[in-house]
Short mmCIF file of C-alpha atoms in Angstrom, two decimals:
data_model
loop_
_atom_site.label_atom_id
_atom_site.label_comp_id
_atom_site.label_asym_id
_atom_site.label_seq_id
_atom_site.Cartn_x
_atom_site.Cartn_y
_atom_site.Cartn_z
CA MET A 308 0.02 -0.02 0.04
CA THR A 309 1.33 3.42 -1.02
CA THR A 310 0.78 6.30 1.31
CA PHE A 311 0.09 9.82 -0.22
CA GLU A 312 0.11 13.07 1.63
CA LEU A 313 -1.94 15.68 -0.18
CA VAL A 314 -0.27 19.04 -0.64
CA PRO A 315 -1.31 22.35 -2.51
CA ASP A 316 -0.45 22.29 -6.32
CA ASP A 317 1.91 25.21 -5.82
CA GLU A 318 4.20 23.31 -3.49
CA ARG A 319 7.78 23.72 -4.39
CA ASP A 320 9.30 20.80 -6.31
CA ASP A 321 12.59 20.99 -4.57
CA GLY A 322 11.36 20.06 -1.05
CA ASP A 323 10.20 22.07 1.86
CA SER A 324 11.74 24.39 4.49
CA ARG A 325 11.46 21.91 7.30
CA PRO A 326 14.72 21.07 9.03
CA ALA A 327 15.86 17.41 8.51
CA THR A 328 14.86 14.94 11.14
CA ASP A 329 17.03 12.25 12.71
CA GLY A 330 15.55 9.79 10.18
CA ASP A 331 16.42 11.86 7.09
CA ALA A 332 19.91 11.55 5.64
CA PRO A 333 21.49 14.98 4.98
CA GLY A 334 20.68 16.13 1.51
CA SER A 335 18.37 13.11 0.74
CA PRO A 336 14.63 13.44 -0.16
CA THR A 337 12.35 13.19 2.88
CA LEU A 338 9.32 10.98 3.05
CA ARG A 339 7.19 14.06 2.30
CA ASP A 340 9.30 14.84 -0.73
CA ARG A 341 8.89 11.34 -2.13
CA ALA A 342 5.11 11.45 -1.53
CA VAL A 343 4.86 14.75 -3.32
CA ALA A 344 6.83 13.42 -6.25
CA ARG A 345 4.65 10.35 -6.65
CA TRP A 346 1.53 12.48 -6.40
CA ARG A 347 2.88 14.71 -9.19
CA ALA A 348 3.57 11.71 -11.24
CA LEU A 349 0.04 10.44 -11.22
CA SER A 350 -2.29 11.22 -14.03
CA ARG A 351 -5.44 13.27 -13.37
CA ARG A 352 -7.52 10.09 -13.16
CA GLY A 353 -5.09 8.57 -10.73
CA ARG A 354 -5.26 11.66 -8.50
CA VAL A 355 -9.06 11.55 -8.54
CA THR A 356 -9.02 7.86 -7.56
CA VAL A 357 -6.66 8.36 -4.67
CA ALA A 358 -8.56 11.39 -3.47
CA ALA A 359 -11.83 9.51 -3.67
CA GLY A 360 -10.27 6.72 -1.53
CA THR A 361 -9.15 9.29 0.97
CA ALA A 362 -12.68 10.65 1.13
CA VAL A 363 -14.09 7.26 1.82
CA VAL A 364 -11.69 6.84 4.74
CA VAL A 365 -12.70 10.34 6.10
CA VAL A 366 -16.41 9.64 5.75
CA ALA A 367 -16.03 6.13 7.34
CA ALA A 368 -14.22 7.71 10.28
CA ALA A 369 -16.89 10.27 10.67
CA THR A 370 -19.60 7.72 10.37
CA ALA A 371 -17.88 5.61 13.05
CA ALA A 372 -17.95 8.56 15.31
CA VAL A 373 -21.62 9.33 14.73
CA MET A 374 -22.99 5.83 14.40
CA PRO A 375 -23.45 4.93 18.14
CA GLY A 376 -25.53 8.09 18.68
CA LEU A 377 -27.63 7.38 15.61
CA LEU A 378 -28.11 3.73 16.65
CA ASP A 379 -29.18 4.69 20.07
CA ALA A 380 -31.54 7.31 18.73
CA ARG A 381 -32.98 4.66 16.51
CA ALA A 382 -33.36 2.17 19.28
CA GLU A 383 -35.06 4.81 21.51
CA ARG A 384 -37.45 5.61 18.67
CA LEU A 385 -38.33 1.95 18.21
CA ARG A 386 -38.90 1.58 21.96
CA ALA A 387 -41.18 4.57 21.91
CA GLU A 388 -43.14 3.15 19.03
CA ALA A 389 -43.50 -0.16 20.81
CA VAL A 390 -45.45 1.42 23.76
CA GLN A 391 -47.57 3.87 21.90
CA GLY A 392 -51.22 3.25 22.53
CA LEU A 393 -50.54 0.91 25.54
CA PRO A 394 -51.71 1.99 28.99
CA GLY A 395 -49.18 4.02 30.89
CA ALA A 396 -47.47 5.18 27.68
CA VAL A 397 -46.50 8.86 27.20
CA GLY A 398 -44.52 10.72 24.49
CA ASP A 399 -41.19 11.74 25.97
CA LEU A 400 -39.69 11.83 29.44
CA SER A 401 -36.22 12.93 28.68
CA GLU A 402 -36.79 16.40 30.05
CA PRO A 403 -38.51 17.40 33.40
CA LEU A 404 -42.28 17.71 33.14
CA ALA A 405 -43.95 20.94 34.24
CA GLU A 406 -47.54 21.60 35.32
CA THR A 407 -49.71 22.52 32.28
CA TRP A 408 -53.02 22.85 34.08
CA GLU A 409 -54.56 22.52 37.46
CA LEU A 410 -58.00 21.59 38.88
CA ALA A 411 -57.96 22.89 42.30
CA ASN A 412 -61.45 21.76 43.37
CA GLY A 413 -61.27 18.30 41.87
CA ASP A 414 -61.67 15.27 44.17
CA GLY A 415 -59.67 12.93 42.17
CA THR A 416 -62.60 10.77 40.96
CA LEU A 417 -62.08 11.51 37.25
CA VAL A 418 -63.43 9.20 34.52
CA ALA A 419 -61.03 8.63 31.57
CA LEU A 420 -62.85 9.02 28.25
CA SER A 421 -61.72 8.15 24.73
CA GLY A 422 -60.16 11.13 22.89
CA GLY A 423 -57.89 12.06 25.71
CA LEU A 424 -60.68 13.45 27.92
CA LEU A 425 -61.25 13.42 31.66
CA LEU A 426 -64.73 13.73 33.06
CA ARG A 427 -65.47 15.38 36.39
CA THR A 428 -68.65 16.39 38.27
CA GLU A 429 -69.39 19.74 39.92
CA GLY A 430 -72.64 20.92 41.30
CA THR A 431 -75.24 19.25 39.08
CA GLU A 432 -73.13 18.99 36.04
CA ALA A 433 -70.65 16.65 34.35
CA SER A 434 -67.88 18.22 32.28
CA ALA A 435 -65.13 16.81 30.13
CA LEU A 436 -61.56 18.27 30.13
CA ASP A 437 -58.84 17.87 27.69
CA ALA A 438 -56.15 15.82 29.49
CA GLY A 439 -53.37 17.65 27.71
CA THR A 440 -54.47 21.24 28.26
CA GLY A 441 -57.16 21.18 30.94
CA ARG A 442 -59.53 22.98 28.58
CA GLU A 443 -63.25 22.20 29.04
CA VAL A 444 -64.56 20.44 26.02
CA TRP A 445 -68.22 19.99 27.02
CA ARG A 446 -70.58 20.22 29.96
CA HIS A 447 -74.04 18.66 30.67
CA ASP A 448 -76.55 18.79 33.61
CA VAL A 449 -77.11 15.35 34.97
CA GLY A 450 -79.07 16.17 38.18
CA ALA A 451 -78.36 16.64 41.86
CA PHE A 452 -75.71 14.65 43.69
CA PRO A 453 -74.23 13.31 40.49
CA THR A 454 -71.98 10.16 40.39
CA CYS A 455 -70.38 9.23 37.11
CA GLY A 456 -68.44 6.24 35.95
CA PRO A 457 -66.91 3.80 35.43
CA GLN A 458 -64.20 5.07 37.73
CA ARG A 459 -60.89 3.82 38.86
CA GLY A 460 -60.89 0.35 40.45
CA TYR A 461 -58.69 -1.16 43.16
CA ARG A 462 -55.77 -0.46 40.91
CA GLU A 463 -55.12 1.33 37.67
CA ASP A 464 -57.10 -0.23 34.81
CA PRO A 465 -54.81 -1.30 31.96
CA VAL A 466 -57.63 -0.96 29.45
CA PRO A 467 -58.57 1.76 26.91
CA PRO A 468 -60.67 4.68 28.24
CA ALA A 469 -64.43 4.57 28.01
CA ASP A 470 -66.38 5.46 24.93
CA GLU A 471 -69.49 6.06 27.06
CA VAL A 472 -69.95 7.53 30.54
CA VAL A 473 -72.89 6.68 32.88
CA CYS A 474 -74.06 9.31 35.33
CA LEU A 475 -76.50 8.90 38.22
CA GLY A 476 -78.23 12.04 39.46
CA GLY A 477 -81.27 13.35 41.15
CA ASP A 478 -82.87 13.20 44.63
CA PRO A 479 -82.05 10.00 46.47
CA ASP A 480 -85.57 8.71 46.34
CA ASP A 481 -85.94 9.40 42.57
CA ARG A 482 -82.67 8.94 40.73
CA THR A 483 -82.14 9.12 36.92
CA VAL A 484 -79.45 7.43 34.87
CA THR A 485 -78.00 9.41 32.02
CA VAL A 486 -75.63 7.89 29.33
CA LEU A 487 -73.28 10.33 27.49
CA ASP A 488 -70.92 9.47 24.74
CA ALA A 489 -67.26 10.84 24.68
CA ALA A 490 -68.33 13.79 22.58
CA GLY A 491 -70.85 14.89 25.08
CA SER A 492 -74.00 13.82 23.38
CA VAL A 493 -76.78 12.29 25.29
CA VAL A 494 -77.34 8.71 24.34
CA GLY A 495 -80.41 8.35 26.64
CA GLU A 496 -81.93 8.57 30.12
CA ARG A 497 -83.86 6.33 32.48
CA PRO A 498 -85.53 6.88 35.87
CA ILE A 499 -84.68 4.13 38.28
CA GLY A 500 -86.26 5.34 41.60
CA ALA A 501 -84.58 5.22 45.02
CA ALA A 502 -80.84 4.29 45.05
CA ARG A 503 -77.79 4.58 47.19
CA THR A 504 -74.32 5.22 45.85
CA ASP A 505 -72.80 3.10 48.60
CA VAL A 506 -73.77 1.28 51.92
CA TYR A 507 -72.78 4.43 53.86
CA ASP A 508 -75.31 6.59 52.17
CA ASP A 509 -77.70 7.60 55.00
CA VAL A 510 -79.63 10.18 52.90
CA SER A 511 -81.24 7.62 50.62
CA PRO A 512 -84.25 5.58 51.82
CA ASP A 513 -83.54 2.46 53.92
CA GLY A 514 -83.37 -0.70 52.00
CA ALA A 515 -82.60 1.13 48.69
CA PRO A 516 -80.17 -0.89 46.48
CA VAL A 517 -76.66 0.29 45.91
CA VAL A 518 -76.35 1.50 42.23
CA VAL A 519 -72.96 2.33 40.74
CA PRO A 520 -72.28 3.49 37.14
CA ALA A 521 -70.29 0.72 35.35
CA ALA A 522 -68.52 0.15 32.06
CA GLY A 523 -70.12 -0.39 28.69
CA GLY A 524 -73.17 1.70 29.29
CA ALA A 525 -74.24 -0.32 32.32
CA ILE A 526 -75.11 0.01 36.05
CA ALA A 527 -74.21 -2.31 38.74
CA VAL A 528 -76.97 -2.92 41.20
CA ALA A 529 -76.42 -4.55 44.60
CA ASP A 530 -79.42 -5.59 46.57
CA ASP A 531 -80.36 -7.92 49.53
CA LEU A 532 -78.03 -5.83 51.60
CA THR A 533 -78.36 -5.95 55.38
CA ASP A 534 -76.88 -4.16 58.43
CA ALA A 535 -76.48 -7.45 60.29
CA THR A 536 -73.34 -8.08 62.23
CA ALA A 537 -71.96 -10.47 64.90
CA PRO A 538 -69.76 -10.10 68.03
CA TRP A 539 -66.06 -10.21 67.37
CA PRO A 540 -64.89 -13.56 68.91
CA SER A 541 -62.81 -13.35 72.07
CA ASP A 542 -60.09 -15.53 70.47
CA ASP A 543 -59.85 -13.10 67.48
CA VAL A 544 -60.61 -15.83 64.92
CA PRO A 545 -64.02 -15.51 63.28
CA ASP A 546 -65.29 -19.01 62.36
CA ALA A 547 -68.43 -20.98 61.50
CA ASP A 548 -69.96 -20.08 64.85
CA THR A 549 -69.49 -16.33 64.03
CA LEU A 550 -71.13 -16.81 60.64
CA SER A 551 -74.13 -18.54 62.29
CA ARG A 552 -74.49 -15.59 64.63
CA LEU A 553 -74.24 -13.22 61.72
CA ARG A 554 -77.11 -15.04 59.88
CA ALA A 555 -79.17 -15.12 63.01
CA ASP A 556 -78.86 -11.38 63.10
CA GLY A 557 -80.53 -11.25 59.66
CA TRP A 558 -77.65 -11.55 57.32
CA VAL A 559 -78.54 -12.50 53.68
CA ASP A 560 -75.87 -13.16 51.06
CA PRO A 561 -75.90 -10.02 48.84
CA HIS A 562 -76.73 -10.18 45.12
CA LEU A 563 -75.14 -8.34 42.31
CA ARG A 564 -76.53 -7.72 38.82
CA LEU A 565 -75.18 -5.76 35.78
CA GLU A 566 -77.84 -4.28 33.73
CA ASP A 567 -78.12 -2.03 30.67
CA ALA A 568 -78.39 1.55 31.98
CA LEU A 569 -81.06 2.58 29.44
CA THR A 570 -83.18 -0.67 28.93
CA GLY A 571 -82.75 -2.38 32.32
CA GLU A 572 -81.81 -5.61 30.52
CA VAL A 573 -79.70 -7.91 32.85
CA ARG A 574 -76.39 -8.73 31.33
CA GLY A 575 -75.02 -10.89 34.21
CA GLU A 576 -75.69 -11.54 37.87
CA ALA A 577 -74.20 -13.39 40.76
CA THR A 578 -74.81 -13.95 44.49
CA LEU A 579 -71.87 -13.66 46.90
CA ARG A 580 -71.78 -16.76 49.25
CA LEU A 581 -70.12 -15.82 52.46
CA ARG A 582 -68.09 -18.71 54.08
CA PRO A 583 -66.53 -18.95 57.53
CA GLU A 584 -62.96 -18.63 56.17
CA ASP A 585 -63.95 -15.30 54.46
CA LEU A 586 -64.63 -13.73 57.85
CA GLU A 587 -60.91 -13.78 58.67
CA GLU A 588 -60.59 -10.84 56.28
CA CYS A 589 -63.42 -8.79 57.94
CA GLY A 590 -62.58 -5.63 59.73
CA MET A 591 -63.52 -4.75 63.29
CA MET A 592 -65.79 -1.89 64.35
CA GLN A 593 -66.48 -0.60 67.94
CA ASP A 594 -68.83 1.97 69.17
CA GLY A 595 -67.43 3.58 72.36
CA SER A 596 -67.29 1.07 75.15
CA ALA A 597 -69.48 -1.49 73.39
CA ASP A 598 -68.06 -4.87 72.50
CA PRO A 599 -66.32 -5.01 69.10
CA GLU A 600 -68.31 -6.40 66.14
CA LEU A 601 -67.50 -7.68 62.63
CA ALA A 602 -67.42 -4.97 59.95
CA THR A 603 -69.45 -6.60 57.08
CA ALA A 604 -70.29 -3.55 54.83
CA PRO A 605 -70.29 -4.72 51.19
CA ALA A 606 -68.35 -2.67 48.69
CA VAL A 607 -69.25 -2.34 44.96
CA VAL A 608 -66.41 -1.23 42.67
CA ALA A 609 -67.26 -0.69 39.01
CA SER A 610 -64.13 0.04 36.92
CA LEU A 611 -63.47 -0.01 33.18
CA SER A 612 -62.56 -3.68 33.29
CA ALA A 613 -65.05 -5.30 35.73
CA THR A 614 -67.55 -4.83 38.53
CA THR A 615 -66.75 -6.44 41.88
CA LEU A 616 -68.99 -6.95 44.92
CA ALA A 617 -66.83 -7.79 47.93
CA VAL A 618 -67.46 -8.59 51.60
CA CYS A 619 -64.60 -9.38 53.90
CA GLY A 620 -62.65 -12.09 52.06
CA ALA A 621 -65.30 -13.04 49.49
CA SER A 622 -66.12 -11.44 46.14
CA VAL A 623 -68.05 -11.86 42.86
CA VAL A 624 -66.76 -10.40 39.64
CA VAL A 625 -68.83 -9.61 36.51
CA THR A 626 -67.23 -8.36 33.35
CA PRO A 627 -68.89 -5.41 31.20
CA ASP A 628 -70.42 -8.02 28.93
CA GLY A 629 -71.99 -9.94 31.81
CA THR A 630 -69.63 -12.82 32.23
CA VAL A 631 -69.31 -13.98 35.84
CA LEU A 632 -65.66 -14.75 36.54
CA ASP A 633 -64.74 -17.73 38.66
CA THR A 634 -62.48 -16.36 41.44
CA GLY A 635 -62.21 -19.77 43.06
CA THR A 636 -61.82 -20.61 46.74
CA ASP A 637 -58.45 -18.95 47.15
CA GLY A 638 -58.89 -15.84 45.08
CA GLN A 639 -60.66 -12.61 46.12
CA TRP A 640 -60.85 -10.55 42.93
CA ALA A 641 -59.83 -10.52 39.31
CA MET A 642 -57.13 -8.16 38.17
CA PRO A 643 -57.23 -6.90 34.54
CA LEU A 644 -54.22 -7.57 32.30
CA VAL A 645 -52.70 -5.38 29.71
CA GLY A 646 -53.88 -6.60 26.39
CA GLY A 647 -57.12 -8.23 27.74
CA GLY A 648 -58.07 -10.98 30.07
CA TYR A 649 -57.82 -11.23 33.85
CA VAL A 650 -55.75 -12.95 36.48
CA VAL A 651 -57.21 -14.25 39.80
CA PRO A 652 -54.35 -14.04 42.38
CA GLY A 653 -54.07 -16.71 45.08
CA GLU A 654 -51.56 -17.45 47.78
CA LYS A 655 -50.76 -20.99 46.39
CA GLN A 656 -51.57 -20.41 42.68
CA SER A 657 -53.04 -17.81 40.31
CA THR A 658 -55.30 -18.36 37.39
CA VAL A 659 -55.07 -16.48 34.15
CA LEU A 660 -58.37 -16.04 32.34
CA GLU A 661 -59.54 -14.94 28.98
CA GLU A 662 -61.98 -12.03 28.69
CA ASN A 663 -64.92 -14.56 28.57
CA GLY A 664 -63.72 -16.30 31.69
CA THR A 665 -61.99 -19.29 30.02
CA VAL A 666 -58.98 -20.51 31.92
CA VAL A 667 -55.74 -19.98 30.05
CA THR A 668 -53.28 -21.29 32.50
CA THR A 669 -52.42 -21.50 36.16
CA VAL A 670 -49.12 -20.43 37.73
CA PRO A 671 -47.76 -21.11 41.25
CA GLY A 672 -47.76 -18.20 43.75
CA TRP A 673 -49.42 -14.78 44.00
CA SER A 674 -49.71 -13.10 40.49
CA VAL A 675 -48.14 -9.59 40.20
CA PRO A 676 -48.94 -8.38 36.73
CA PRO A 677 -47.38 -5.14 35.51
CA THR A 678 -49.69 -2.28 34.69
CA VAL A 679 -47.12 -0.86 32.19
CA ASP A 680 -46.18 -3.58 29.81
CA ASP A 681 -44.83 -3.47 26.22
CA ALA A 682 -45.31 -7.18 25.54
CA PRO A 683 -48.65 -8.16 27.05
CA GLY A 684 -49.40 -11.87 27.20
CA SER A 685 -45.76 -12.91 26.68
CA SER A 686 -45.40 -14.26 30.26
CA SER A 687 -46.81 -14.24 33.69
CA LEU A 688 -45.12 -12.90 36.85
CA ALA A 689 -45.87 -14.22 40.36
CA LEU A 690 -44.46 -14.17 43.78
CA THR A 691 -43.48 -17.64 45.11
CA GLY A 692 -41.83 -18.69 48.37
CA VAL A 693 -41.36 -21.15 51.22
CA SER A 694 -43.72 -20.48 54.09
CA GLU A 695 -43.08 -21.24 57.65
CA ALA A 696 -46.04 -21.53 60.09
CA GLY A 697 -46.48 -18.22 61.93
CA ASP A 698 -43.40 -16.69 60.32
CA GLY A 699 -44.65 -15.83 56.92
CA PRO A 700 -42.51 -16.41 53.85
CA SER A 701 -38.84 -17.29 54.66
CA GLU A 702 -37.82 -16.54 51.18
CA LEU A 703 -39.72 -14.77 48.47
CA ARG A 704 -38.96 -15.13 44.71
CA LEU A 705 -40.27 -13.36 41.71
CA ALA A 706 -40.91 -15.86 38.97
CA SER A 707 -41.74 -15.63 35.28
CA PHE A 708 -43.84 -18.23 33.51
CA ASP A 709 -44.53 -18.66 29.74
CA PRO A 710 -48.08 -18.64 28.36
CA ASP A 711 -48.37 -22.37 28.98
CA GLY A 712 -47.35 -22.05 32.66
CA ALA A 713 -43.79 -23.28 32.35
CA LYS A 714 -41.30 -21.53 34.56
CA GLU A 715 -38.73 -19.37 32.75
CA TRP A 716 -36.69 -17.93 35.63
CA THR A 717 -36.84 -16.99 39.34
CA ALA A 718 -35.17 -14.17 41.17
CA THR A 719 -34.90 -13.77 44.98
CA VAL A 720 -36.48 -10.48 46.22
CA ASP A 721 -36.49 -8.63 49.47
CA GLY A 722 -40.01 -8.65 50.82
CA PRO A 723 -43.25 -8.66 48.89
CA ALA A 724 -42.58 -7.26 45.42
CA ASP A 725 -44.94 -5.17 43.25
CA VAL A 726 -44.14 -5.14 39.52
CA LEU A 727 -44.37 -1.52 38.23
CA ALA A 728 -43.37 -2.12 34.59
CA ARG A 729 -42.05 -4.58 32.03
CA VAL A 730 -40.65 -2.36 29.34
CA ALA A 731 -37.46 -2.34 27.04
CA GLY A 732 -36.47 -5.79 28.27
CA VAL A 733 -36.48 -4.91 31.90
CA VAL A 734 -38.85 -5.93 34.70
CA VAL A 735 -38.99 -3.12 37.31
CA ALA A 736 -40.12 -4.20 40.78
CA GLN A 737 -40.69 -2.35 44.02
CA VAL A 738 -39.16 -4.35 46.88
CA ASP A 739 -38.45 -3.56 50.56
CA ASP A 740 -35.15 -1.96 49.78
CA GLY A 741 -36.35 0.12 46.88
CA LEU A 742 -36.49 -0.65 43.17
CA VAL A 743 -34.75 -3.38 41.17
CA GLY A 744 -34.47 -3.98 37.46
CA LEU A 745 -34.41 -7.50 36.24
CA ASP A 746 -33.59 -8.89 32.72
CA ARG A 747 -36.92 -9.98 31.44
CA GLN A 748 -35.41 -13.04 29.72
CA THR A 749 -33.27 -14.36 32.58
CA GLY A 750 -34.32 -12.68 35.78
CA ALA A 751 -30.73 -11.49 36.33
CA VAL A 752 -30.35 -8.20 38.21
CA ILE A 753 -29.41 -5.33 35.88
CA TRP A 754 -29.61 -2.60 38.34
CA ALA A 755 -30.83 -1.84 41.91
CA ARG A 756 -31.79 1.42 43.71
CA ASP A 757 -32.08 1.53 47.47
CA ASP A 758 -32.19 5.34 47.69
CA LEU A 759 -35.55 6.00 46.00
CA LEU A 760 -37.94 4.94 48.79
CA PRO A 761 -36.62 6.36 52.12
CA ALA A 762 -38.70 6.21 55.30
CA SER A 763 -41.04 9.19 55.75
CA SER A 764 -40.78 11.42 58.65
CA ASP A 765 -43.37 9.38 60.64
CA GLY A 766 -41.51 6.22 59.97
CA SER A 767 -44.35 4.76 57.68
CA GLY A 768 -42.08 4.50 54.63
CA THR A 769 -42.74 5.65 51.05
CA TRP A 770 -44.09 3.82 48.06
CA VAL A 771 -44.74 4.23 44.27
CA ALA A 772 -48.16 5.84 43.62
CA GLY A 773 -48.05 5.33 39.81
CA ALA A 774 -45.61 4.83 36.83
CA VAL A 775 -45.63 5.73 33.22
CA THR A 776 -43.10 5.28 30.45
CA ASP A 777 -41.88 6.55 27.10
CA GLY A 778 -40.36 3.19 26.24
CA THR A 779 -36.86 4.11 27.40
CA ARG A 780 -37.46 5.88 30.69
CA LEU A 781 -39.91 5.30 33.55
CA LEU A 782 -41.46 8.08 35.55
CA ILE A 783 -42.57 7.02 39.08
CA GLY A 784 -44.51 9.06 41.68
CA VAL A 785 -42.92 8.48 45.11
CA SER A 786 -45.41 9.16 47.91
CA GLY A 787 -45.61 8.82 51.68
CA ASN A 788 -47.38 10.47 54.59
CA ASP A 789 -45.33 13.68 54.45
CA GLU A 790 -46.46 16.94 52.94
CA HIS A 791 -44.56 16.45 49.74
CA HIS A 792 -43.89 13.85 47.02
CA ARG A 793 -41.30 13.25 44.36
CA LEU A 794 -41.44 12.71 40.65
CA VAL A 795 -38.49 10.57 39.61
CA THR A 796 -37.62 9.49 35.98
CA LEU A 797 -35.23 6.57 35.64
CA ASP A 798 -33.37 5.22 32.61
CA LEU A 799 -34.81 1.70 32.31
CA ARG A 800 -31.46 0.34 30.94
CA ASP A 801 -29.32 1.10 33.93
CA GLY A 802 -31.62 2.58 36.66
CA THR A 803 -29.92 5.96 36.67
CA THR A 804 -31.95 9.05 37.53
CA VAL A 805 -32.63 11.15 34.37
CA TRP A 806 -34.37 13.95 36.31
CA GLU A 807 -36.16 14.40 39.59
CA ARG A 808 -38.56 17.08 41.05
CA GLU A 809 -40.01 17.47 44.51
CA GLU A 810 -43.69 18.52 44.67
CA ARG A 811 -45.96 19.61 47.44
CA GLY A 812 -48.85 17.44 48.84
CA PHE A 813 -49.62 13.82 49.33
CA LEU A 814 -49.59 12.02 45.93
CA GLU A 815 -52.56 9.59 45.68
CA TRP A 816 -52.14 8.57 42.12
CA LEU A 817 -50.22 9.27 38.87
CA THR A 818 -51.34 7.89 35.50
CA ALA A 819 -51.32 8.47 31.75
CA VAL A 820 -54.49 9.46 29.77
CA GLU A 821 -53.84 8.75 26.13
CA GLY A 822 -50.26 10.02 26.26
CA HIS A 823 -50.82 12.75 28.87
CA VAL A 824 -49.57 12.52 32.39
CA VAL A 825 -52.14 13.37 35.07
CA ALA A 826 -51.55 13.28 38.83
CA PHE A 827 -53.66 13.78 41.97
CA ASP A 828 -52.24 15.21 45.14
CA LEU A 829 -55.40 16.60 46.53
CA VAL A 830 -55.28 18.84 43.43
CA VAL A 831 -55.44 17.30 40.01
CA HIS A 832 -52.60 18.34 37.76
CA GLY A 833 -51.69 17.94 34.16
CA LEU A 834 -47.94 17.46 33.48
CA GLY A 835 -46.25 17.98 30.21
#
């Protein structure tokens, strides 16, 4: 290979003015002289060929310098595209978010509507706000004491926002159901008579059913409700005798039905059968110096994904199309999955169900599905461990199972883990010591952060109140019992902090509404 050094055409033929180096013999041509001579001896075509080759080397060097950045940018774009449209996905978290709007008199019970809208109630009206700007889009009078839904459930629903909203309004003894579409048009109305919004409603007539707006243009109606109770046993273990006393006091197993809000057609119904073992999950209530009693108030929760009637440790679950899900003897409720379907968690095993209630598979342990997931249905995550009587789990492990229920990997974790996200090849779990990032294929620890969840001033600790992602980064809301909370964005690949902000107030939840970050800390905020 011949090396050429390019010099200007007017270079002197007889050498240059540089002093000779130790490698140059006195009076002999230098390496540069010889290169210039060879260059001058080339034809024009030869010079063009050599120059083109040099340009290729220069371009290749420049490309080599730029290529890692281009590849990383392309990978980041692909990761962003992979999560678009999924629950918990937002556009970009590379820069700190700032408040874009505020709803100071909101109570946090907002209904997510398709089109990026949030519905709220105020006075006798329901109004829809743009989740990106906070601008009011439409408003409609639905009657006194309005309640609209479906609302948030026990956890963030990983399903698309509602196309219709159901509002219950009017005097407690003469309620009316109004169905509105996402554009604010009235689909229809129906009077339903006396109704309570929950069992603690002491304004409505005694014996009135509990009626809650549900998904798919339906209402959930719970009746056969009683105020019966039983003495809390002296040995602190409610049992069959306790249940007998409860029934003797007038207890009737409550009934739930899901009916079309406008026609009254029943889509599905189920009766909750209370068992002695369910009473172990009951609360205790005590009025002054009176003896303590069982707390047996039923709860009706109608979210975007399902309607649940629960009493102590028992529940019945009905899907929006009326399917009654089998929660088994070990499960208490059905948790919605990203991409559709449900999982019924249990201490010994969890059952994965299709949307129609068909069993897909069972996995050992307590299911902990992520609410932010860029590959839904690819595998199931569950907590497994060895239990010792009276001591709880001696060792907890987070395990991954393929769609057929075969174990893929296990990872030892410190304390009960809650999976926040499974994105960009990383499973992010909240554990006792903080957060840990695991390889989704092997379960190996990629990174760990023990500085993100410090104990609050009253010693109660802190926790993650919500998480959203842009495919490369994960934004978490860190909350506690103090008068402040933190927004922290982590790089999913190595767990490092991208940016962090401290905010005032107790953070109750943080979520994404069709790409927009919304948080509630006793004030509803839009962040962007």
